[in-house]
PDB file of C-alpha atoms in Angstrom:
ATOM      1  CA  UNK A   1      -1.714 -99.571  26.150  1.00 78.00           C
ATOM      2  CA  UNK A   2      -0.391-102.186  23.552  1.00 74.00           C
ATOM      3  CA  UNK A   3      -2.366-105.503  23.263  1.00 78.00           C
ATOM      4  CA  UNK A   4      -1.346-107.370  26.116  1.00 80.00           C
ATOM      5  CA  UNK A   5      -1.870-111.234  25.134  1.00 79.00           C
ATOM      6  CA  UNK A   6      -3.146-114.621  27.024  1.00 79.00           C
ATOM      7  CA  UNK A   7      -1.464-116.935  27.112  1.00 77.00           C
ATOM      8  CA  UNK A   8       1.778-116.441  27.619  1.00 77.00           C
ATOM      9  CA  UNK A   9       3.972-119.485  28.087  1.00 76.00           C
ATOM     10  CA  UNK A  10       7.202-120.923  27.760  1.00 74.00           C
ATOM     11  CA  UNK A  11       6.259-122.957  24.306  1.00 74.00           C
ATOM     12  CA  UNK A  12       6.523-121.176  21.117  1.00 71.00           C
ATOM     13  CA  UNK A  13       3.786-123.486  19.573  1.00 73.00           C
ATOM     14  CA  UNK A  14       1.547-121.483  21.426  1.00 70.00           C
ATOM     15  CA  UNK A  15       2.473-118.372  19.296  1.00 68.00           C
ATOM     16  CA  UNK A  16       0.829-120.213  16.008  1.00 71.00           C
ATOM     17  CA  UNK A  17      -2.830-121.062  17.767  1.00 72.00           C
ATOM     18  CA  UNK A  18      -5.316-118.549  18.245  1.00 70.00           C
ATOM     19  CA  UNK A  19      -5.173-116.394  21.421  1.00 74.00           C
ATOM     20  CA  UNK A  20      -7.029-113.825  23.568  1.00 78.00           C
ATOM     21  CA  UNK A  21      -6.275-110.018  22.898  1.00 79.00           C
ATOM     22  CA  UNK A  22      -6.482-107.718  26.346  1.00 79.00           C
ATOM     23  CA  UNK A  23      -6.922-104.117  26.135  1.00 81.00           C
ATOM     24  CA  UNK A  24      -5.749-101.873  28.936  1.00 84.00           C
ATOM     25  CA  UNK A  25      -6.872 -98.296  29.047  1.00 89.00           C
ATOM     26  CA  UNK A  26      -5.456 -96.113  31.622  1.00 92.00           C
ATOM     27  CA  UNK A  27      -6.240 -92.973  32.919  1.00 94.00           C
ATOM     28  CA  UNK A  28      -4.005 -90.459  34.990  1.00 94.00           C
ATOM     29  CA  UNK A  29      -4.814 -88.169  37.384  1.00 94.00           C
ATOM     30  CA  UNK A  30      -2.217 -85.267  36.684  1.00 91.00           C
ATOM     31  CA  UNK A  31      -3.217 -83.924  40.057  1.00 90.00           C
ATOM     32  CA  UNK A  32      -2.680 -86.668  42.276  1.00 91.00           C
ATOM     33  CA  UNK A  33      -0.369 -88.616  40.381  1.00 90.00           C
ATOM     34  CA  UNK A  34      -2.882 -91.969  40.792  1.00 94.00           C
ATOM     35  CA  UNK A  35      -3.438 -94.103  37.303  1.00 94.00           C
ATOM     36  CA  UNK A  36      -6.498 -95.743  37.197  1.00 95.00           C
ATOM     37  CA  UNK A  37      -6.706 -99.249  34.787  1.00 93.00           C
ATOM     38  CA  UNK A  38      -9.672-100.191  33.414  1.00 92.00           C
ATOM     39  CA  UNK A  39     -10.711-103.543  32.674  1.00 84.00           C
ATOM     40  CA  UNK A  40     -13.644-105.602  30.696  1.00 78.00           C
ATOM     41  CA  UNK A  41     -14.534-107.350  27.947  1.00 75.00           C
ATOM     42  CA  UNK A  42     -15.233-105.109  24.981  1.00 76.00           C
ATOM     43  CA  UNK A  43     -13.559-103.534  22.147  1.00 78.00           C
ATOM     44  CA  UNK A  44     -11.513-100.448  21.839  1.00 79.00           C
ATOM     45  CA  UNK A  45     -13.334 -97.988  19.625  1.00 85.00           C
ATOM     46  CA  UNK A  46     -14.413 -94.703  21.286  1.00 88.00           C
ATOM     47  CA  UNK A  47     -17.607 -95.861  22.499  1.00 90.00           C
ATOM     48  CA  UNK A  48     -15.628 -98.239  24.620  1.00 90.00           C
ATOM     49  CA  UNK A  49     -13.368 -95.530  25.641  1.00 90.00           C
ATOM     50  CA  UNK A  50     -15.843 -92.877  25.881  1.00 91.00           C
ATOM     51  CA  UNK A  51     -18.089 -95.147  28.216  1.00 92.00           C
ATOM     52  CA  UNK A  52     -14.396 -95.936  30.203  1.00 92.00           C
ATOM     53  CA  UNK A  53     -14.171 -92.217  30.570  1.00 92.00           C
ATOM     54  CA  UNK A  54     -18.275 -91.377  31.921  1.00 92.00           C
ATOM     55  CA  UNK A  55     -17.474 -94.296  34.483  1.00 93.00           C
ATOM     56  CA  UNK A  56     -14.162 -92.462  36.082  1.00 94.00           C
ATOM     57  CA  UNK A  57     -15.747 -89.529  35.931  1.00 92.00           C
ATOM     58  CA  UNK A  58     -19.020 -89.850  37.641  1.00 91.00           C
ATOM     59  CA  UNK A  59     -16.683 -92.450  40.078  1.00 92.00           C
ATOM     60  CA  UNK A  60     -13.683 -90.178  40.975  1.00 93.00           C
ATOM     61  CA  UNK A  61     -14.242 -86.354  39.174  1.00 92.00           C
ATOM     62  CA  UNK A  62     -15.446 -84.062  41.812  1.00 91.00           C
ATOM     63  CA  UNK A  63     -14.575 -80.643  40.060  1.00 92.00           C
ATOM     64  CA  UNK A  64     -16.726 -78.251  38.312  1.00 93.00           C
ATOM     65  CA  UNK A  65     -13.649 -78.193  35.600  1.00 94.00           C
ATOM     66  CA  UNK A  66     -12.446 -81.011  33.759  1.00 94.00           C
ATOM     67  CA  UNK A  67      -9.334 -80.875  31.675  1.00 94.00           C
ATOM     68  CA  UNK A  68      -8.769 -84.308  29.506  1.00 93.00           C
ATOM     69  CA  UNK A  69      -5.364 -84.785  27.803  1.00 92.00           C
ATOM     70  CA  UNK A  70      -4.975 -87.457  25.165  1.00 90.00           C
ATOM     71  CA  UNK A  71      -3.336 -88.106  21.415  1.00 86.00           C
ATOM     72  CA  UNK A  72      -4.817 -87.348  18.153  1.00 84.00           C
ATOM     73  CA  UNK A  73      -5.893 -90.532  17.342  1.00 83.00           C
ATOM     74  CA  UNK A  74      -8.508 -90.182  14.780  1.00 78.00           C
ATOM     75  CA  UNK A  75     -10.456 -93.428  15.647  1.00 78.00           C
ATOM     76  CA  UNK A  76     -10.350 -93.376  19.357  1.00 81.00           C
ATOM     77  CA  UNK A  77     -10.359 -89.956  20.633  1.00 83.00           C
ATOM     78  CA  UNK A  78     -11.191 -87.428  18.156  1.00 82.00           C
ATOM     79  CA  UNK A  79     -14.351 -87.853  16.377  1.00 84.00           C
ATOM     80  CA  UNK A  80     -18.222 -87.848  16.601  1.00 84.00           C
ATOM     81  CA  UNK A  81     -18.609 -90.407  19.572  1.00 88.00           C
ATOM     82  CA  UNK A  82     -16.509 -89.137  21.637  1.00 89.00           C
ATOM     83  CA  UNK A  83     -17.442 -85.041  21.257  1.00 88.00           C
ATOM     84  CA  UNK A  84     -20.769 -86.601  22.076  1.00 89.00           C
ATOM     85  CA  UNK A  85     -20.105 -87.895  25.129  1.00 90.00           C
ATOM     86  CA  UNK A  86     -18.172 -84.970  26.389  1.00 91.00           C
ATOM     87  CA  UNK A  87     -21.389 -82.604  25.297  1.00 89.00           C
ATOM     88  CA  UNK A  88     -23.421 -85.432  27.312  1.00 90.00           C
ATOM     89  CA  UNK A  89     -21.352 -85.150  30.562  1.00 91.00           C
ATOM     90  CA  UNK A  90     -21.529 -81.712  30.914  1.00 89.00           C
ATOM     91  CA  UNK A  91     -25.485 -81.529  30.840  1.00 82.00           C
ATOM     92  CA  UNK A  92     -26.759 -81.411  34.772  1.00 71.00           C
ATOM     93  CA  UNK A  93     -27.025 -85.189  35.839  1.00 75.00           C
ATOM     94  CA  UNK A  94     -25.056 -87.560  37.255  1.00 80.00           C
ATOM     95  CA  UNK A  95     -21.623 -85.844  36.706  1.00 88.00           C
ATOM     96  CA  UNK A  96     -19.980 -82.822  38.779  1.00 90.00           C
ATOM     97  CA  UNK A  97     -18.093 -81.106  36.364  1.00 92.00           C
ATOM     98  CA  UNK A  98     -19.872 -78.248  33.896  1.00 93.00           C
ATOM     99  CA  UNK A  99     -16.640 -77.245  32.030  1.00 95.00           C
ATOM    100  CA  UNK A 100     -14.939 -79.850  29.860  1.00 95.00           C
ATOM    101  CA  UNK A 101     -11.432 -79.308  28.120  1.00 96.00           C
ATOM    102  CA  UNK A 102     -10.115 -81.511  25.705  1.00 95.00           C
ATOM    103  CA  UNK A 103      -6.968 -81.160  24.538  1.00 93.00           C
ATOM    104  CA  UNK A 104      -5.217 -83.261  21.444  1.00 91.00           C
ATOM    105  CA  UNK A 105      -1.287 -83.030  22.251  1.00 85.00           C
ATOM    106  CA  UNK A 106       1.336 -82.498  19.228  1.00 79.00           C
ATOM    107  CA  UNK A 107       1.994 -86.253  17.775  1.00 71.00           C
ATOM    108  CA  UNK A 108       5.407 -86.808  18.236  1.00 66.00           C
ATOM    109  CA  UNK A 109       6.230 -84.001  20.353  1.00 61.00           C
ATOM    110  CA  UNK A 110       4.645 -85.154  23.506  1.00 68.00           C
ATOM    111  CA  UNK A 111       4.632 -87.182  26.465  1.00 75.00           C
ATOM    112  CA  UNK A 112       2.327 -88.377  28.696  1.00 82.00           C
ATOM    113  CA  UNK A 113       2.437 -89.996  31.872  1.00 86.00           C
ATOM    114  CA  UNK A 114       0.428 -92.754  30.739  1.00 89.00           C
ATOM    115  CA  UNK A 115       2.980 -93.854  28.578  1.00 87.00           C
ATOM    116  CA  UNK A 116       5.394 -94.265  31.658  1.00 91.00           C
ATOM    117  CA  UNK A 117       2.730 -96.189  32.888  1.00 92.00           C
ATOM    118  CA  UNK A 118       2.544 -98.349  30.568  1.00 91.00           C
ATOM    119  CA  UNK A 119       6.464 -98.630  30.557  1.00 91.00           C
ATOM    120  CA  UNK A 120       6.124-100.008  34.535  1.00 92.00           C
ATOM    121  CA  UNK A 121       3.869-102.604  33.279  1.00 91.00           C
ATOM    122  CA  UNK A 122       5.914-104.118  30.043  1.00 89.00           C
ATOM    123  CA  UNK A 123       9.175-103.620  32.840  1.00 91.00           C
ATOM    124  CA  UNK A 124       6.594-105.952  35.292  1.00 92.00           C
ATOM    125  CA  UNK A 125       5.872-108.308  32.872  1.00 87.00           C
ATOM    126  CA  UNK A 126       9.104-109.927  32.107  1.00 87.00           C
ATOM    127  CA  UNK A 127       8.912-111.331  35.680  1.00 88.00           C
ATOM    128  CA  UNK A 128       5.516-113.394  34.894  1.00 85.00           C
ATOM    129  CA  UNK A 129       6.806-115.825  32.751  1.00 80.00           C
ATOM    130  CA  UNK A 130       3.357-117.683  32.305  1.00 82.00           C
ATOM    131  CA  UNK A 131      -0.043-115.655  31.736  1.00 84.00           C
ATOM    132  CA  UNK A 132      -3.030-118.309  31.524  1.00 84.00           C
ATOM    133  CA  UNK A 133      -5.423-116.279  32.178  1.00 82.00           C
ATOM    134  CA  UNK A 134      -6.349-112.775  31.750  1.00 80.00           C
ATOM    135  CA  UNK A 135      -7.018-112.022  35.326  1.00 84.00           C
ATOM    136  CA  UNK A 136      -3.605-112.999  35.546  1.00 88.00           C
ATOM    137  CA  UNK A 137      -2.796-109.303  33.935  1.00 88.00           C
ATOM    138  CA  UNK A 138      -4.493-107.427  36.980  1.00 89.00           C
ATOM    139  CA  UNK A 139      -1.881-109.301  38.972  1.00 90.00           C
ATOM    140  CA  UNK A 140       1.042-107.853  36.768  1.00 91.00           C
ATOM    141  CA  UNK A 141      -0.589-104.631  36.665  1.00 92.00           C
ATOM    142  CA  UNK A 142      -1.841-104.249  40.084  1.00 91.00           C
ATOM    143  CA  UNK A 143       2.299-105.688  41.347  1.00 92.00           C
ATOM    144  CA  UNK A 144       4.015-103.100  38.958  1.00 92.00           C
ATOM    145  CA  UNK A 145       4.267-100.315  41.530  1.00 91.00           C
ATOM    146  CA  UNK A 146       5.495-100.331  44.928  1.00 89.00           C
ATOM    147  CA  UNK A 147       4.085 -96.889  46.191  1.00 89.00           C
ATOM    148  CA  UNK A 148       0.848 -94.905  44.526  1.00 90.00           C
ATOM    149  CA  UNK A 149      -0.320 -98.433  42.864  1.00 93.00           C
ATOM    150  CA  UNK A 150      -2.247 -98.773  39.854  1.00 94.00           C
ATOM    151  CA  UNK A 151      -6.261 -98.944  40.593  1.00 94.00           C
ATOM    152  CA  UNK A 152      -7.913-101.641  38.604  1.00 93.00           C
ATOM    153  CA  UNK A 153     -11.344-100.944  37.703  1.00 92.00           C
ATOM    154  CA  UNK A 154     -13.409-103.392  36.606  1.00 88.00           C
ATOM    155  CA  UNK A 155     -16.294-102.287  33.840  1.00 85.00           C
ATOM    156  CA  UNK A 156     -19.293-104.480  33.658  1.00 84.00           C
ATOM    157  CA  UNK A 157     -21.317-104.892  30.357  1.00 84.00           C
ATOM    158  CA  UNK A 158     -23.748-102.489  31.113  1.00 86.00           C
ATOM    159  CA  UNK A 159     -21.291-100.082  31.827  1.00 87.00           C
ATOM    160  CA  UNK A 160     -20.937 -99.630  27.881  1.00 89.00           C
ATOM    161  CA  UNK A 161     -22.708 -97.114  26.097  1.00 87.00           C
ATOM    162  CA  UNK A 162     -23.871 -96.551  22.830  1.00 88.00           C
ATOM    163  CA  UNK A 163     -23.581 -92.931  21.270  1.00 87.00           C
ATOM    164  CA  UNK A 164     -26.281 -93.397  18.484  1.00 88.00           C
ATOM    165  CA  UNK A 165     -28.911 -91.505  20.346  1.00 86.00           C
ATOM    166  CA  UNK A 166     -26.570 -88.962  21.239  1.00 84.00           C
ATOM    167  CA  UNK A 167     -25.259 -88.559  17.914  1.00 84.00           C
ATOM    168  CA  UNK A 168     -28.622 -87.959  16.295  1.00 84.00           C
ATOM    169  CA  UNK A 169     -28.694 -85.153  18.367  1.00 81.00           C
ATOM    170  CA  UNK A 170     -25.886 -82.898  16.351  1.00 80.00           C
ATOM    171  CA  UNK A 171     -24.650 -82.552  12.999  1.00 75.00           C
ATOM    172  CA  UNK A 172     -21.062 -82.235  11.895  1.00 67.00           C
ATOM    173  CA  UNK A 173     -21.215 -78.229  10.752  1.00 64.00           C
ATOM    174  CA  UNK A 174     -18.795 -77.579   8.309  1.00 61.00           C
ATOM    175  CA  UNK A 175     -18.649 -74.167   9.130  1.00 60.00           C
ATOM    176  CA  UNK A 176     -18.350 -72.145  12.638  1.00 59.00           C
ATOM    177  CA  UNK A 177     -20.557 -69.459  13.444  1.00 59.00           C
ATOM    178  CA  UNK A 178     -18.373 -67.095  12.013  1.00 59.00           C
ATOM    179  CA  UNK A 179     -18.936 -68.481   8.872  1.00 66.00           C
ATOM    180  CA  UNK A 180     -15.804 -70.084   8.014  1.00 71.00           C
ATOM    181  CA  UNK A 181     -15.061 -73.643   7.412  1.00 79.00           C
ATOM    182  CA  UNK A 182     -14.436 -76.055  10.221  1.00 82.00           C
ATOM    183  CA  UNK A 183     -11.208 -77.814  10.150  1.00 85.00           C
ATOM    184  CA  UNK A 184     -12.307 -80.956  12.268  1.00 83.00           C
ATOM    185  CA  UNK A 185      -8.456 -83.043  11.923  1.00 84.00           C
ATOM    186  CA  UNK A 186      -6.636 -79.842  12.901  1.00 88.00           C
ATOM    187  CA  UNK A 187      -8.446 -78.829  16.343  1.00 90.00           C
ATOM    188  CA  UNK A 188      -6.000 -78.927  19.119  1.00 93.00           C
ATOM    189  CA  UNK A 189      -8.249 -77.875  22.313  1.00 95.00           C
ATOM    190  CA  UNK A 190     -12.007 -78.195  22.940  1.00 94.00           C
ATOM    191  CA  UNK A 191     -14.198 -77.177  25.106  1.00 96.00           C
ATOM    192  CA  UNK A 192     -17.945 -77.924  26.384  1.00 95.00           C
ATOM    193  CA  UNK A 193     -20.375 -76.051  28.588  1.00 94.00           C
ATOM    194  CA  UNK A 194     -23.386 -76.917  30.310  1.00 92.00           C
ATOM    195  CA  UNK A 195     -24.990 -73.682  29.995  1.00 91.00           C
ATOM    196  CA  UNK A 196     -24.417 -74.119  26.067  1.00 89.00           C
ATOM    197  CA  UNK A 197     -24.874 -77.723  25.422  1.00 84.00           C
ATOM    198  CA  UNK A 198     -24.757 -77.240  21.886  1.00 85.00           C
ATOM    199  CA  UNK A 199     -21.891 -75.205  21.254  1.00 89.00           C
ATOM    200  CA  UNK A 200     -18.872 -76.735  20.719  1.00 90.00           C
ATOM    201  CA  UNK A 201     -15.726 -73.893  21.728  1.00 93.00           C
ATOM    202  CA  UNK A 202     -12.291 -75.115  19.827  1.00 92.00           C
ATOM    203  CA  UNK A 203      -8.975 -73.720  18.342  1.00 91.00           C
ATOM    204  CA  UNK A 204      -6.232 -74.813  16.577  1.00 92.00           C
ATOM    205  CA  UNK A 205      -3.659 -74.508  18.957  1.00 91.00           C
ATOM    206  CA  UNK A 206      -3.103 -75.594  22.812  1.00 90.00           C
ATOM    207  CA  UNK A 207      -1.756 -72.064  23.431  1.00 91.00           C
ATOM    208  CA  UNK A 208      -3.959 -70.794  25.956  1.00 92.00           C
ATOM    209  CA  UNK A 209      -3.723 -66.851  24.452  1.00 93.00           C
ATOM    210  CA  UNK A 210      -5.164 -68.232  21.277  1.00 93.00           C
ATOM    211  CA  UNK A 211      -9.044 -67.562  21.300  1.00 91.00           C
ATOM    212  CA  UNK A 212     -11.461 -69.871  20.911  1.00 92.00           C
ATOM    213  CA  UNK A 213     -13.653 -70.548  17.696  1.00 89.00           C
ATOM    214  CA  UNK A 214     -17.757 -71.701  18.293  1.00 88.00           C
ATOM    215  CA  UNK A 215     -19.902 -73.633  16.365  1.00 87.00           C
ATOM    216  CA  UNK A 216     -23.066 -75.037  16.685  1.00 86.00           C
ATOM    217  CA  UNK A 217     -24.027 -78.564  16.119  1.00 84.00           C
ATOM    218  CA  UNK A 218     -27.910 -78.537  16.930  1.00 82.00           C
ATOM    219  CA  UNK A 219     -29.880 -80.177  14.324  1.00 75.00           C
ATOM    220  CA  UNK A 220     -32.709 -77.919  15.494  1.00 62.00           C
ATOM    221  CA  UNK A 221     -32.250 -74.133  14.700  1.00 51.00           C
ATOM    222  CA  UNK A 222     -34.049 -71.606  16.384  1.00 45.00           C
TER     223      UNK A 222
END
């Protein structure tokens, strides 16, 4: 979601001085139709978002497939840190799922329901008129639906994760296995295996008749 900021009060002067920035993430479950909000004090790179992601789904992800929907945001969702991650998750340990899909929807051509999420909330928030504090966001958030209401999680510190060690694991192959040159900023779909946990499966489309591509991103070589 937007940058939600503290305070918020009826003097403009307020506007001029320096004031706190809140980021909300959300994530929704297509299946169930409950949005999860995460809250905590950090940043919003994809670390931040990655770690977000590891919390819900060694919390709430129970399946042995995992199908992740977001944009194409370069910074936050598709690059190093966060293909690392989703390689990490998929490795036997603390998580349940051994399949991970990730799929990078059409800018401009799609929808998702965490923007209507986010809608509820901005519709919410013209009935706080004062924000002091930014606890006093989980109230709008947490008052913005009647039925199915947004979870608030809250993230501790140490809930954050760094991908450096991960990162050192894989290099960023410029070609796939079949020997032709890996078009990182046009992948559409994903995918991740625990039984290959260096192979990264992708295409260039979302259509689901359109086979995938492999590469491998091992810095060690048989």
């Amino acid at each position: 979601m937007k940058t939600l900021v503290t305070p918020i009060i009826s003097t403009g002067v307020v506007y001029y001085k320096r004031q706190l920035w809140a980021y909300c993430l959300g994530i929704h479950n297509l299946t169930t139709g409950q949005a999860h909000m995460y809250e905590g004090m950090a940043s919003r790179g994809p670390q931040e978002i990655g770690s977000c992601i590891m919390h819900y789904m060694r919390t709430f992800v129970k399946t042995i497939i995992f199908i992740l929907c977001s944009d194409q945001c370069r910074d936050q969702n598709r690059n190093i840190k966060l293909t690392s991650i989703c390689t990490y998750m998929t490795v036997p340990n603390d998580f349940t799922p051994t399949v991970i899909h990730h799929n990078f929807l059409v800018s401009g051509h799609s929808y998702f329901p965490c923007d209507r999420d986010f809608g509820t909330i901005e519709k919410q928030k013209r009935l706080y008129h004062d924000i002091f504090l930014p606890d006093d966001w989980v109230k709008v958030i947490s008052s913005a639906k009647k039925t199915n209401k947004f979870q608030i999680v809250k993230i501790k510190s140490e809930d954050f994760k760094s991908t450096t060690r991960l990162e050192a694991l894989l290099t960023n192959m410029k070609k796939r296995e079949q020997d032709i040159k890996v078009e990182w900023l046009k992948i559409q779909w994903l995918m991740f295996k625990a039984e290959e946990p260096f192979k990264i499966y992708f295409k260039y489309s979302n259509n689901e008749d359109v086979l995938f591509y492999s590469v491998n991103v091992s810095k060690k070589r048989a």
